[in-house]
Every structure is written in C-alpha cells, then in structure tokens.
Amino acid sequence: MVLATDPDADRLGVYVKDKQGEYHCLTGNMSGSLLADYEISQIQATKGLPEDGVLIKTIVTTNLADAIAKHYGVKVIETLTGFKYIGQQILNFETKGEGTYLFGFEESYGCLIGTHARDKDAIVATMALCEAAAYYRSKDMTLWDAMIEIYDKYGYYKDGIQTLTLKGIDGSEKIKEIMDHLKNNTPEQIAGYKVLWARNYDNDTSTNMINKAVLPTGLPKSNVVYYDLEDGAWLCVRPSGTEPKIKFYYGVVGTSIADADRLSDEFGQAVMKMIEHLL
C-alpha cells in the first residue's frame, strides 16, 4: 500500500493493491469506513464493546458508517462539518461521564483513534492501517479484499461531491441565492429519489416531508441544508467557509460497485441540473 499525509499530518491518503497487482485509491469515506470496521471489531474481539459506545461522524460523511455502527450495536452521533466538533463530543463524554468514544472520522481524509487528541491524526491512522493490513494478510486478504468485504456485508455505498466556484461580490450573492432558494423551496424529489426529511441547520428544523412534522436538528446553527432521501440516498449543501465555493455532498447505495458508481454519476449530474436555473 501507499500512504501519504499532508504537511501537518492530520489527513491520510491511501492507495491499496489488490491480488492482481492493481492499485486502488481509497477516498476518505472508504479508508475511514475500513478503519471504523476494523477498530470496532477489534475492540469487540479483545475486550467487548461498552454499552455506551459511540461512533462519531460529520453530517457530510458516508452513511456506510451508520450501517457499520448498527451492525455492532453502537450509537452514531453526527456533528457539523469540521473535526473540532468531533473533539467537542469527546470532551462532552469526559465531562459528563457518559458515552465511550470508539472511533470518529470525516469524509475529508481525517480520523481519530483514541482520545489523546481533539483533532484528526494521520500518524495514528497510518499505524492502524498497517496493523489492519497485517491482520487481513493473516487471513490471506489484502486491504482491498477487506474493503470489498465491507461493501458485500453492509451495502454498496458511494459518496461524491460537486463544487461550484463563484468568485467576487456577484458570486457571493449567487451562493446566498442558491442557499435561500433551497431553504425556502424543498424539492419533492432529487435525482429521482423522494425527499423524506429536509434539515435546515440555519433555523434548527428537521421537517418530515410526508407528515410535515418538525423536529429540532440538535446541532448548532449553520448555513447548511440536508435532504434525507429514499433508498438510503442523501444530499447536503453548504458554502465553503474559506473559499468562494458552494459544495454539494451526496451519497447513494447501489446493488454492486458498478451500479453504485453509475447511480453516483447520475446523481451528481442531476444535482447540477437542479440548480441550473439559479446560476
């Protein structure tokens, strides 16, 4: 495998080789899910899982994490985008004496194993992936085999992102218009998927689109909208906090890797088409 961190060593990029000698690039969602499954399974095997065990992820991170947590019977906590929010949850566990941190990750190539830090740590993630590689090798498996096994076990989850760069004052205003439109005009369906819930983190509402029940999101105020769709699909839209961009994160579940790839490509195209008239 090939492992590379960024200069401050908090994000980890991964290439793994299959038994045919071909390399596969793992996205942050893939490497995070691989490590989540490995770490939680090893805790279960060596000392048992605590009753209050928690996996923490950001709202734009793959729902494969939820499927893994459900399999092991542990709770999932979602946070806003940014690893500092995962760190805050760890602090809450320590302060209240409730909740045991098992693993946390975000889609942008960051995870934290252990509670020695309040941010993502690529050094420990590197060691964990090497450990996982040795473990799976003892079972005559590569890390790519392990990734495929996870998909076969939990579902063929595929996650993607579309980004629009809109510079200048006009661009900033356009981003605001897109966000305002989405907040005030929830679509009935997106890319052919029926919208089940619409979350508006700006006003702390999560609206059931079937019976119109409204619940709080439970997260701090943020300029973000999120749509839970049928068949496990989802879409989250938020402006970048550092660049003149608006980001569209999404996920689908297919019946195979090829099917998930196809559905993801179609979904990304449909999302861009959905906002065409606003540009």
XYZ file of C-alpha atoms in Angstrom:
279
model
C 0.000 0.000 0.000
C 0.979 3.647 -0.403
C 0.294 6.047 2.459
C 0.813 9.812 2.380
C -0.050 12.553 4.845
C -0.379 16.271 4.295
C 2.341 18.535 5.794
C 0.730 18.803 9.245
C -0.013 15.074 9.281
C -3.704 15.181 10.087
C -5.058 13.798 6.783
C -4.101 10.440 5.287
C -4.261 9.451 1.613
C -4.271 5.736 0.805
C -3.628 3.520 -2.213
C -4.022 -0.237 -1.757
C -3.039 -3.038 -4.121
C -5.271 -5.992 -4.928
C -4.064 -9.546 -5.548
C -3.829 -8.842 -9.275
C -1.327 -6.069 -8.615
C -3.668 -3.185 -9.441
C -3.727 -0.164 -7.142
C -6.996 1.349 -5.880
C -7.322 4.825 -4.404
C -9.387 4.913 -1.220
C -11.476 8.022 -0.624
C -11.657 9.448 2.886
C -15.037 7.786 3.284
C -13.588 4.433 2.229
C -10.462 4.488 4.413
C -12.494 5.861 7.326
C -15.089 3.106 6.994
C -12.374 0.454 6.663
C -10.719 1.655 9.849
C -14.024 2.074 11.679
C -14.998 -1.521 10.976
C -11.538 -2.826 11.882
C -11.134 -0.823 15.100
C -14.615 -1.551 16.440
C -14.351 -5.244 15.551
C -11.020 -5.481 17.396
C -12.411 -3.767 20.496
C -15.307 -6.214 20.398
C -12.984 -9.216 19.994
C -10.416 -8.243 22.636
C -12.417 -6.686 25.466
C -16.031 -6.345 24.348
C -17.908 -3.248 23.313
C -19.151 -0.866 26.015
C -22.906 -0.360 26.298
C -22.481 3.376 25.685
C -20.038 3.024 22.762
C -20.254 5.769 20.125
C -19.024 6.267 16.559
C -18.881 9.952 15.626
C -19.022 11.341 12.083
C -19.818 14.638 10.389
C -23.091 15.149 8.516
C -21.314 15.042 5.134
C -19.628 11.705 5.886
C -20.814 8.427 4.357
C -23.855 6.605 5.705
C -21.788 3.434 5.475
C -20.633 4.481 8.945
C -24.213 4.188 10.195
C -24.522 0.682 8.744
C -21.281 -0.373 10.454
C -22.392 1.079 13.784
C -25.781 -0.626 13.524
C -24.089 -3.987 12.928
C -22.050 -3.640 16.128
C -24.922 -2.173 18.115
C -23.203 1.140 18.830
C -24.628 4.643 18.677
C -23.860 7.161 15.929
C -23.511 10.858 16.700
C -23.466 13.325 13.795
C -21.749 16.698 14.018
C -21.394 19.702 11.751
C -18.510 19.678 9.260
C -15.164 20.148 10.962
C -13.236 17.797 13.219
C -13.365 20.256 16.112
C -16.996 19.235 16.573
C -15.952 15.598 16.968
C -13.416 16.778 19.550
C -16.189 18.618 21.396
C -18.196 15.399 21.618
C -15.215 13.585 23.167
C -14.919 16.391 25.724
C -18.651 16.071 26.467
C -18.209 12.356 27.168
C -15.352 13.096 29.572
C -17.200 15.950 31.282
C -20.495 14.109 31.758
C -19.061 10.652 32.316
C -21.445 9.271 29.689
C -20.526 7.879 26.287
C -17.430 5.921 25.275
C -15.633 7.129 22.168
C -14.838 4.262 19.797
C -13.945 5.989 16.530
C -14.530 9.246 14.677
C -13.971 10.345 11.108
C -14.904 12.763 8.362
C -15.013 12.401 4.582
C -12.029 14.682 4.017
C -9.430 12.012 4.872
C -9.389 12.523 8.627
C -9.964 10.190 11.559
C -9.005 9.846 15.219
C -8.242 6.597 17.002
C -8.084 7.107 20.759
C -8.748 10.283 22.725
C -5.186 11.633 23.011
C -6.081 14.485 20.636
C -9.038 16.669 19.719
C -8.262 16.646 16.021
C -7.712 14.121 13.256
C -4.394 12.294 13.470
C -2.812 10.759 10.369
C 0.152 9.303 12.287
C -2.010 7.000 14.399
C -4.233 6.313 11.369
C -1.129 5.198 9.445
C -0.170 2.788 12.222
C -3.729 1.467 12.401
C -3.893 0.841 8.651
C -0.582 -1.015 8.788
C -1.918 -3.094 11.662
C -5.116 -3.767 9.714
C -3.090 -4.775 6.649
C -1.124 -7.289 8.734
C -4.321 -8.615 10.300
C -6.051 -9.150 6.958
C -2.901 -10.626 5.453
C -3.023 -13.308 8.167
C -6.405 -14.183 6.665
C -4.934 -14.176 3.131
C -6.699 -10.887 2.378
C -5.470 -7.552 1.069
C -6.912 -4.270 2.333
C -8.798 -4.090 -0.960
C -10.316 -7.501 -0.197
C -11.360 -6.129 3.179
C -12.948 -3.091 1.515
C -14.929 -5.297 -0.866
C -15.997 -7.488 2.058
C -17.334 -4.389 3.818
C -19.389 -3.459 0.749
C -20.692 -7.016 0.423
C -21.634 -7.021 4.100
C -23.163 -3.584 4.595
C -24.124 -2.347 1.132
C -22.508 -0.664 -1.853
C -22.344 2.902 -0.590
C -20.924 5.521 -2.940
C -20.381 9.139 -1.958
C -19.496 12.122 -4.095
C -19.171 15.891 -4.152
C -19.847 18.600 -6.727
C -18.308 22.033 -6.203
C -19.213 25.350 -7.807
C -16.729 28.231 -7.662
C -18.450 31.626 -7.747
C -15.960 34.455 -7.203
C -16.415 38.081 -6.283
C -19.340 40.007 -4.863
C -21.676 38.644 -7.543
C -20.548 35.103 -6.762
C -21.120 35.594 -3.045
C -24.621 36.885 -3.748
C -25.314 33.943 -6.063
C -24.274 31.460 -3.362
C -26.643 33.202 -0.957
C -29.465 33.000 -3.520
C -28.924 29.259 -4.008
C -28.926 28.611 -0.256
C -32.019 30.771 0.311
C -33.846 29.020 -2.522
C -33.085 25.564 -1.139
C -34.109 26.566 2.384
C -37.430 28.007 1.237
C -38.275 25.562 -1.576
C -37.728 21.958 -0.556
C -37.942 19.779 -3.683
C -40.285 16.785 -3.661
C -37.561 14.670 -5.203
C -33.886 14.912 -6.100
C -32.360 12.864 -8.922
C -35.436 10.660 -8.895
C -35.284 9.995 -5.138
C -38.198 11.119 -2.981
C -37.243 13.606 -0.237
C -38.171 12.140 3.163
C -36.698 14.722 5.536
C -35.392 18.260 4.980
C -32.990 19.622 7.563
C -32.352 23.357 7.738
C -29.485 23.892 10.166
C -29.852 27.661 9.835
C -33.138 27.617 11.751
C -32.666 24.270 13.571
C -35.534 22.436 11.870
C -35.818 18.907 10.523
C -39.071 18.555 8.589
C -40.722 15.249 7.749
C -41.893 15.761 4.166
C -44.555 13.050 4.485
C -46.487 14.190 7.576
C -44.902 17.677 7.920
C -43.773 17.016 11.496
C -40.971 19.376 12.524
C -38.192 18.417 14.937
C -35.014 20.221 16.026
C -31.768 19.200 14.306
C -29.971 19.122 17.639
C -26.892 20.829 16.173
C -25.629 24.433 16.328
C -26.915 26.995 13.835
C -25.124 26.693 10.489
C -25.715 27.716 6.882
C -26.409 24.155 5.719
C -29.323 22.217 4.217
C -29.550 18.424 4.202
C -32.017 16.107 2.498
C -32.605 12.512 3.606
C -33.846 10.645 0.532
C -35.409 7.249 -0.061
C -33.264 4.143 -0.641
C -30.528 5.466 1.642
C -29.574 8.386 -0.623
C -28.865 11.914 0.678
C -27.751 15.396 -0.333
C -26.110 18.100 1.767
C -25.421 21.637 0.527
C -23.197 24.207 2.224
C -20.983 27.143 1.245
C -17.257 26.747 1.882
C -16.055 28.595 4.935
C -12.708 29.510 3.353
C -13.224 29.741 -0.424
C -15.780 31.275 -2.836
C -17.436 27.898 -3.355
C -20.691 26.121 -2.689
C -20.437 22.368 -2.130
C -22.928 19.615 -2.843
C -22.170 16.410 -0.947
C -24.230 13.325 -1.705
C -24.454 9.587 -1.300
C -26.271 6.651 -2.886
C -26.487 2.898 -2.306
C -26.204 0.501 -5.247
C -26.521 -3.233 -5.783
C -22.851 -3.558 -6.806
C -19.782 -1.344 -7.083
C -20.538 -0.693 -10.769
C -24.182 0.088 -10.008
C -23.230 2.447 -7.171
C -20.736 4.225 -9.467
C -23.429 4.671 -12.110
C -26.017 5.944 -9.610
C -23.491 8.358 -8.130
C -22.559 9.805 -11.524
C -26.222 10.256 -12.418
C -26.969 11.841 -9.053
C -24.153 14.375 -9.395
C -25.341 15.397 -12.849
C -28.944 15.696 -11.648
C -27.937 17.965 -8.754
C -26.124 20.362 -11.088
C -29.122 20.371 -13.399
C -31.407 21.071 -10.422
C -29.720 24.414 -9.708
C -29.043 25.421 -13.328
C -31.846 27.980 -13.345
C -30.335 29.693 -10.294
C -26.967 30.405 -11.931
